[in-house]
Coordinates of C-alpha atoms and ligand atoms in Angstrom, one line a residue:
M1 CA -55.1 30.4 132.1
I2 CA -55.4 31.2 135.4
F3 CA -59.6 30.9 133.8
Q4 CA -58.5 26.7 134.0
K5 CA -56.7 27.1 137.0
V6 CA -59.7 27.3 139.2
Q7 CA -62.4 26.0 136.2
S8 CA -60.4 22.4 137.3
S9 CA -60.2 22.8 140.6
Y10 CA -63.5 20.2 141.0
E11 CA -65.2 18.2 138.7
Q12 CA -66.6 14.2 138.7
E13 CA -64.6 11.8 138.4
Q14 CA -63.0 10.8 134.7
G15 CA -60.0 9.5 132.8
A16 CA -56.8 10.0 133.0
A17 CA -57.5 11.2 129.1
I18 CA -60.1 14.2 129.4
S19 CA -59.1 14.2 133.3
N20 CA -58.9 18.0 133.7
V21 CA -55.7 18.0 135.4
G22 CA -52.6 20.6 134.4
V23 CA -52.0 23.4 135.9
T24 CA -48.5 22.4 137.6
L25 CA -45.9 19.8 137.2
S26 CA -44.1 18.0 139.6
V27 CA -40.8 15.3 138.3
N28 CA -40.0 12.9 140.3
M29 CA -42.8 13.4 142.9
P30 CA -42.4 11.3 146.4
G31 CA -44.4 8.5 147.6
L32 CA -46.5 7.8 144.6
E33 CA -44.0 5.8 142.4
S34 CA -45.5 2.2 143.7
N35 CA -47.9 3.4 141.0
P36 CA -48.6 0.4 139.1
S37 CA -48.8 2.3 135.6
S38 CA -45.4 2.6 135.7
T39 CA -43.4 4.3 132.7
K40 CA -41.5 2.8 130.6
Q41 CA -37.8 3.5 131.9
E42 CA -36.0 5.4 128.9
S43 CA -32.9 6.2 127.6
G44 CA -31.3 9.3 126.9
R45 CA -31.7 12.6 128.7
W46 CA -35.2 11.1 130.1
D47 CA -33.5 8.8 132.2
K48 CA -33.6 11.9 134.2
I49 CA -37.3 11.7 134.8
T50 CA -38.7 8.9 137.0
T51 CA -42.3 9.9 137.8
L52 CA -44.1 13.3 136.3
W53 CA -46.8 14.0 138.1
A54 CA -49.3 17.3 136.9
K55 CA -51.8 18.7 139.9
T56 CA -53.8 21.6 139.2
D57 CA -56.1 22.8 143.6
S58 CA -57.6 20.1 143.9
S59 CA -56.4 16.4 145.4
K60 CA -56.1 14.3 142.1
L61 CA -52.8 13.5 140.3
K62 CA -52.1 12.6 136.5
R63 CA -49.4 10.8 135.7
I64 CA -48.1 12.0 131.7
H65 CA -45.4 10.0 130.0
P66 CA -42.3 11.7 130.2
E67 CA -41.4 11.9 126.8
T68 CA -44.3 12.1 125.0
L69 CA -46.6 13.3 127.4
E70 CA -50.1 10.7 127.3
P71 CA -52.0 10.3 129.9
I72 CA -51.2 7.0 132.2
G73 CA -53.5 7.1 135.3
L74 CA -55.1 8.8 138.0
A75 CA -54.1 8.8 141.9
E76 CA -55.1 11.5 144.4
Q77 CA -53.9 12.6 147.8
K78 CA -55.7 9.9 150.0
D79 CA -54.1 7.5 147.9
L80 CA -50.5 9.2 150.1
H81 CA -52.5 9.0 152.8
P82 CA -55.7 8.1 153.8
D83 CA -56.7 11.0 155.8
L84 CA -56.2 12.8 152.8
D85 CA -59.7 12.7 151.7
G86 CA -61.2 16.4 150.8
P87 CA -61.0 18.0 147.9
L88 CA -59.3 20.6 148.1
S89 CA -55.5 21.2 147.5
A90 CA -52.9 23.2 146.1
S91 CA -51.7 23.1 142.4
H92 CA -48.7 24.5 143.2
A93 CA -46.8 22.2 146.3
K94 CA -43.9 22.9 148.0
S95 CA -40.5 20.8 147.6
D96 CA -37.8 21.6 149.8
P97 CA -34.4 22.5 148.7
K98 CA -32.3 19.9 150.4
T99 CA -34.4 16.8 151.1
G100 CA -37.0 17.0 148.2
D101 CA -39.5 16.2 150.7
L102 CA -42.7 17.3 149.0
Y103 CA -44.7 19.5 151.4
N104 CA -48.7 20.9 150.9
Y105 CA -52.5 20.5 152.2
N106 CA -55.4 19.1 152.3
I107 CA -58.7 20.8 152.6
S108 CA -61.9 18.7 153.7
F109 CA -65.0 18.9 154.0
T110 CA -66.9 16.5 156.9
P111 CA -68.1 16.6 159.4
Q112 CA -66.1 21.6 159.4
P113 CA -64.2 22.3 156.9
T114 CA -61.0 21.1 157.7
Y115 CA -57.4 21.7 157.0
R116 CA -54.1 18.8 156.7
V117 CA -50.8 20.1 156.0
F118 CA -48.5 17.2 155.5
R119 CA -45.2 15.9 154.2
V120 CA -44.1 13.7 151.7
S121 CA -40.5 11.8 152.1
S122 CA -38.5 12.0 149.4
A123 CA -36.6 9.2 150.9
T124 CA -39.0 7.5 152.2
G125 CA -42.0 8.0 150.2
E126 CA -43.6 8.7 153.9
T127 CA -46.7 10.4 154.2
T128 CA -46.8 12.7 157.6
I129 CA -49.6 15.2 158.1
L130 CA -48.2 17.9 160.0
A131 CA -51.1 19.6 161.5
T132 CA -54.3 19.0 161.6
F133 CA -56.6 22.1 162.0
H134 CA -60.2 24.1 161.9
A135 CA -60.4 27.0 159.4
T136 CA -62.2 29.0 156.5
P137 CA -62.6 26.9 153.2
A138 CA -61.4 29.2 150.4
Y139 CA -59.6 28.4 146.6
L140 CA -55.3 28.0 148.0
H141 CA -53.4 27.3 144.6
S142 CA -50.2 28.1 146.3
L143 CA -48.4 27.7 150.0
F144 CA -45.4 29.1 151.6
L145 CA -42.3 26.9 153.1
T146 CA -39.4 28.0 155.1
E147 CA -36.2 26.7 156.9
D148 CA -38.5 24.8 159.5
Y149 CA -42.2 25.7 158.9
V150 CA -45.1 24.5 156.3
I151 CA -47.0 28.7 156.1
V152 CA -50.5 28.1 154.8
S153 CA -51.9 31.8 154.7
V154 CA -55.9 30.9 154.0
W155 CA -57.2 34.4 152.1
N156 CA -60.1 36.2 151.4
S157 CA -60.7 33.8 148.7
H158 CA -63.3 32.0 151.5
I159 CA -65.6 29.5 149.6
S160 CA -68.6 27.8 150.3
P161 CA -68.8 24.0 149.9
Q162 CA -72.5 23.8 149.1
E163 CA -71.7 25.1 146.5
L164 CA -68.7 23.4 145.0
T165 CA -71.4 20.5 143.3
K166 CA -71.9 22.5 140.8
G167 CA -68.9 22.1 139.4
S168 CA -66.7 24.7 139.7
I169 CA -64.4 26.4 142.1
V170 CA -66.2 29.5 141.6
P171 CA -69.4 29.9 142.4
A172 CA -68.7 28.8 145.1
L173 CA -66.9 31.6 146.4
Q174 CA -67.5 34.7 148.4
P175 CA -67.9 38.0 148.2
F176 CA -64.5 39.8 149.2
D177 CA -64.7 40.9 152.2
P178 CA -62.5 43.5 153.0
S179 CA -63.7 43.9 156.9
K180 CA -62.2 39.7 158.2
P181 CA -58.6 39.6 157.8
A182 CA -56.6 36.9 155.7
K183 CA -55.4 34.3 159.3
W184 CA -51.3 32.7 158.2
Y185 CA -51.2 28.7 160.3
V186 CA -47.7 27.7 161.5
V187 CA -46.5 24.5 161.0
D188 CA -43.4 23.3 161.9
R189 CA -41.9 20.8 159.6
K190 CA -39.4 19.4 162.0
Y191 CA -39.6 18.6 165.6
G192 CA -43.5 17.9 165.2
K193 CA -44.3 20.5 166.7
G194 CA -48.2 20.7 164.2
L195 CA -50.3 24.2 164.7
I196 CA -47.6 26.4 166.4
A197 CA -48.6 29.9 165.7
T198 CA -51.5 31.3 163.6
Y199 CA -51.1 35.3 162.4
D200 CA -54.2 37.5 160.5
S201 CA -53.1 40.0 158.1
R202 CA -55.0 42.3 156.0
A203 CA -57.2 41.0 153.5
F204 CA -55.5 40.6 150.6
F205 CA -56.2 37.5 147.8
C206 CA -52.5 36.2 145.8
F207 CA -52.5 32.8 143.6
H208 CA -49.1 32.9 143.8
S209 CA -46.5 32.8 146.1
T210 CA -43.1 33.3 145.8
N211 CA -40.5 32.5 148.1
A212 CA -41.2 33.1 152.5
W213 CA -37.8 32.1 155.2
Q214 CA -37.1 33.0 159.1
E215 CA -34.8 35.5 159.9
P216 CA -33.3 37.2 162.6
S217 CA -36.2 39.8 164.2
P218 CA -35.2 43.6 163.7
T219 CA -37.7 43.9 166.6
D220 CA -35.4 41.5 169.0
P221 CA -32.6 40.1 167.0
S222 CA -33.3 36.7 169.6
K223 CA -36.4 36.0 168.1
T224 CA -37.6 34.8 164.8
D225 CA -39.5 35.6 162.3
I226 CA -40.8 35.0 158.9
V227 CA -40.4 36.8 156.2
A228 CA -43.8 35.5 152.9
E229 CA -43.1 36.6 149.3
C230 CA -46.2 36.7 147.3
V231 CA -47.9 38.4 144.2
L232 CA -50.3 39.9 146.8
F233 CA -54.2 41.3 144.7
E234 CA -56.2 44.2 146.6
T235 CA -59.1 41.7 146.0
S236 CA -60.8 38.8 145.8
D237 CA -62.6 40.1 141.4
V238 CA -59.5 39.1 139.1
L239 CA -60.8 35.1 140.0
F240 CA -64.4 36.8 138.1
R241 CA -62.5 38.9 135.4
L242 CA -60.1 36.4 133.6
Y243 CA -63.9 34.0 132.2
Y244 CA -62.1 32.2 128.9
E245 CA -64.6 33.8 127.0
L246 CA -63.0 37.7 127.7
L247 CA -60.3 36.3 126.9
V248 CA -60.3 35.1 123.9
S249 CA -63.1 38.0 122.5
S250 CA -62.7 41.3 120.9
S251 CA -66.1 42.4 121.8
V252 CA -65.5 46.6 123.8
E253 CA -65.9 44.6 127.0
A254 CA -63.2 41.3 126.4
Q255 CA -61.0 44.5 125.4
Q256 CA -61.7 46.8 128.8
S257 CA -61.3 44.0 131.0
S258 CA -58.1 42.8 129.7
K259 CA -56.6 46.1 130.8
R260 CA -57.8 45.2 134.3
H261 CA -57.0 41.6 134.1
F262 CA -53.9 41.8 136.6
S263 CA -54.2 45.9 138.0
D264 CA -53.9 45.7 141.0
S265 CA -51.4 43.5 141.6
K266 CA -48.1 43.6 143.3
I267 CA -45.2 41.4 144.7
T268 CA -45.7 42.7 148.5
R269 CA -43.4 41.2 151.6
F270 CA -45.5 40.2 154.8
R271 CA -43.2 39.9 158.3
L272 CA -45.1 36.9 161.1
P273 CA -43.2 37.9 163.7
W274 CA -41.7 36.7 166.6
V275 CA -42.3 32.9 166.0
P276 CA -43.3 31.1 169.0
D277 CA -40.9 28.2 169.9
T278 CA -43.9 26.2 171.9
P279 CA -47.0 26.6 170.5
I280 CA -49.5 29.2 171.8
S281 CA -53.2 29.9 170.7
E282 CA -53.4 33.4 170.9
N283 CA -53.6 35.5 167.8
Q284 CA -50.4 37.1 166.4
T285 CA -51.0 40.2 163.7
A286 CA -48.5 39.9 160.7
T287 CA -47.7 43.0 158.8
V288 CA -46.7 44.1 155.2
D289 CA -43.8 45.2 154.7
W290 CA -43.5 47.0 151.3
A291 CA -45.1 46.3 148.1
A292 CA -44.1 47.2 145.1
S293 CA -46.4 49.7 144.3
E294 CA -44.4 51.2 140.7
T295 CA -44.2 47.2 139.1
P296 CA -47.0 46.7 136.2
P297 CA -49.7 44.3 136.8
L298 CA -47.6 41.6 137.3
E299 CA -48.3 37.3 137.5
L300 CA -46.7 34.0 138.0
P301 CA -43.9 35.2 140.2
T302 CA -40.5 32.8 139.6
L303 CA -37.0 33.7 141.3
N304 CA -33.5 31.5 141.6
P305 CA -35.0 27.8 143.0
T306 CA -31.9 26.8 144.5
Y307 CA -33.1 30.5 147.0
L308 CA -36.1 28.5 148.7
T309 CA -36.4 29.2 152.3
R310 CA -33.8 32.4 152.0
P311 CA -34.2 35.3 151.4
H312 CA -34.3 36.4 147.2
R313 CA -33.6 39.7 146.3
Y314 CA -34.5 39.3 142.4
T315 CA -38.3 37.4 141.2
Y316 CA -39.5 37.3 137.2
A317 CA -42.6 37.6 136.1
V318 CA -44.9 38.5 133.5
V319 CA -47.4 42.6 133.2
G320 CA -49.6 43.1 131.3
R321 CA -48.6 46.9 130.2
G322 CA -52.0 47.6 128.4
K323 CA -50.2 46.7 124.9
S324 CA -51.9 43.5 123.9
T325 CA -54.9 41.7 125.4
F326 CA -53.1 39.9 127.4
L327 CA -49.3 39.3 128.6
D328 CA -46.6 41.7 126.9
G329 CA -44.1 41.6 128.5
I330 CA -41.4 39.7 131.2
M331 CA -40.3 41.6 134.8
K332 CA -36.4 41.4 136.9
F333 CA -38.0 43.0 140.1
D334 CA -34.9 43.8 142.3
S335 CA -36.0 43.8 145.7
K336 CA -33.3 45.9 146.8
T337 CA -33.6 48.2 144.7
K338 CA -37.1 49.0 143.8
K339 CA -35.9 49.0 140.3
A340 CA -37.1 46.6 137.2
L341 CA -36.0 45.6 134.3
F342 CA -37.9 44.5 131.2
W343 CA -38.2 42.1 127.8
D344 CA -41.2 43.2 125.6
E345 CA -41.8 43.1 120.9
H346 CA -44.4 44.0 120.1
A347 CA -46.9 42.0 119.8
Q348 CA -45.2 38.6 121.7
S349 CA -46.7 37.1 124.6
P350 CA -44.8 35.4 126.7
G351 CA -45.5 32.8 129.3
E352 CA -44.2 31.8 132.3
P353 CA -40.2 33.0 133.2
I354 CA -38.2 29.4 134.4
F355 CA -35.4 30.5 135.9
V356 CA -32.1 27.5 134.9
V357 CA -29.2 28.4 137.1
D358 CA -26.4 28.2 136.2
P359 CA -24.4 25.6 137.0
K360 CA -20.8 28.0 137.6
G361 CA -22.5 31.0 138.5
E362 CA -21.2 32.6 141.9
T363 CA -24.9 35.5 142.1
E364 CA -28.3 35.1 142.3
D365 CA -28.9 36.5 138.9
S366 CA -26.7 33.6 137.5
G367 CA -29.0 31.8 134.6
V368 CA -31.5 31.8 132.1
L369 CA -34.5 32.9 131.9
L370 CA -37.8 30.0 129.4
S371 CA -40.4 31.8 128.2
V372 CA -43.3 30.3 125.4
V373 CA -43.8 33.5 124.1
L374 CA -46.8 32.9 121.2
D375 CA -46.0 35.3 118.3
G376 CA -49.0 37.7 117.8
M377 CA -48.0 38.0 114.2
T378 CA -47.9 35.0 112.9
G379 CA -49.0 33.0 115.3
R380 CA -47.1 31.0 116.0
S381 CA -44.5 30.4 119.6
Y382 CA -41.5 30.3 120.2
L383 CA -39.1 29.2 122.9
L384 CA -37.7 32.0 124.0
C385 CA -34.4 32.3 126.4
L386 CA -32.9 35.6 128.6
D387 CA -30.0 36.4 130.1
A388 CA -31.1 36.7 133.5
K389 CA -29.0 39.4 134.5
D390 CA -30.0 41.5 131.9
L391 CA -33.3 40.3 130.3
T392 CA -31.4 40.3 127.1
E393 CA -32.2 37.8 124.5
L394 CA -30.1 35.0 124.2
G395 CA -32.3 33.5 120.9
R396 CA -35.4 31.5 120.3
A397 CA -36.7 28.6 119.3
Q398 CA -39.7 28.0 116.9
V399 CA -41.8 26.1 116.7
D400 CA -44.8 26.4 113.2
G401 CA -47.7 26.3 115.6
P402 CA -49.2 28.0 118.1
I403 CA -48.3 26.8 122.1
G404 CA -51.3 27.8 124.0
F405 CA -51.3 29.4 127.1
G406 CA -52.1 28.0 130.4
F407 CA -49.3 25.8 131.7
H408 CA -46.4 27.0 135.0
G409 CA -43.4 24.3 133.3
Q410 CA -40.5 23.1 134.9
H411 CA -37.1 22.5 133.3
V412 CA -34.9 19.2 134.4
P413 CA -31.3 19.4 133.3
I414 CA -29.5 17.2 131.3
R415 CA -27.0 17.4 134.5
G416 CA -27.8 17.2 138.2
V417 CA -30.8 16.9 139.8
P418 CA -34.3 18.4 138.7
T419 CA -35.2 21.3 140.9
G420 CA -38.7 20.6 143.3
D421 CA -41.9 22.3 143.4
F422 CA -41.7 26.0 144.1
Ligands
FE2_1 FE1 -50.5 28.8 139.5

């Protein structure tokens, strides 16, 4: 799965049918509705989906049919705004939970590595560049969003742009250097102030941000801190461990590697203290509030999406506890007690747990988790439904064959508005 994310990050121009774009999905993504290859309006449940776009860690987007999933066409971020002409971006954009506005970044390399953080308005489809700054180019799979800010954390998966011409981002990755700080670029998204502050933190690597929010600073409640949660890796070694050949091989080398796939991953909360009201140029310092060191290796963190940009308590993820060659369980982590619950069954490998909110629920964990699980005994997959409170099984829907790993999912409700990117 992550191999595909990495491998598909940079590629030659190809047709929609064979273009490898498919890590995340955007339902009714703003800004590209006028694409000429529009989808025929369907009746019934599909009328909630006007457009469906697949994304990857590049500026390329692939439109697919919401029912048949057939590829329809390709677009690029420069179709949103002509200045978004660099090759790299995040698979995981972030959507404002109230407005539906979409946020992401674009990295270009000429004449020097440049990040452009942008917003696509859900109301107008207009794309606005919120900040342009020069920084070390890096492989960044996700970013952070709070009520007032977009935060791009340039963690330590730095890349050499010259090496990208080889068709994959992996050869361009630079060795992990713990002496280089990770950089956090805080961009105002409400008042047009642009890049407002830069923070340095300990070196680390990450695929997935979970959530971020603003809160009064514990050291001075008149000031505002940003808290950002992600799944932290101590180094970027994971990028070199997840080669497909190792994932599917039964060799001793592969088995040893599989035990270490996510071996140093931890749910971690960073704190960016005292966000200034006006832009400042002096580097600030971000610190680690806590890291969940007692949990097993994990990845694909999710949460109740209605808690985006505000403090959440529960994080869900897939875990690898050494019971299979890859992933073998689903975890619910309580950030208040630091305790975890698990779902697992022998030889069952689950995919991303997608949180579906109970519209009548009153607590953060009122809802269900949906996960596509591969049954290693039968070679077939099923959609598993768990109670998000206690991870008890509510049901499963079996299919006749395997469903490939490799994709994030989206749940589209029959009633209500589909959730945006997160
Ligand atoms: Fe991802």
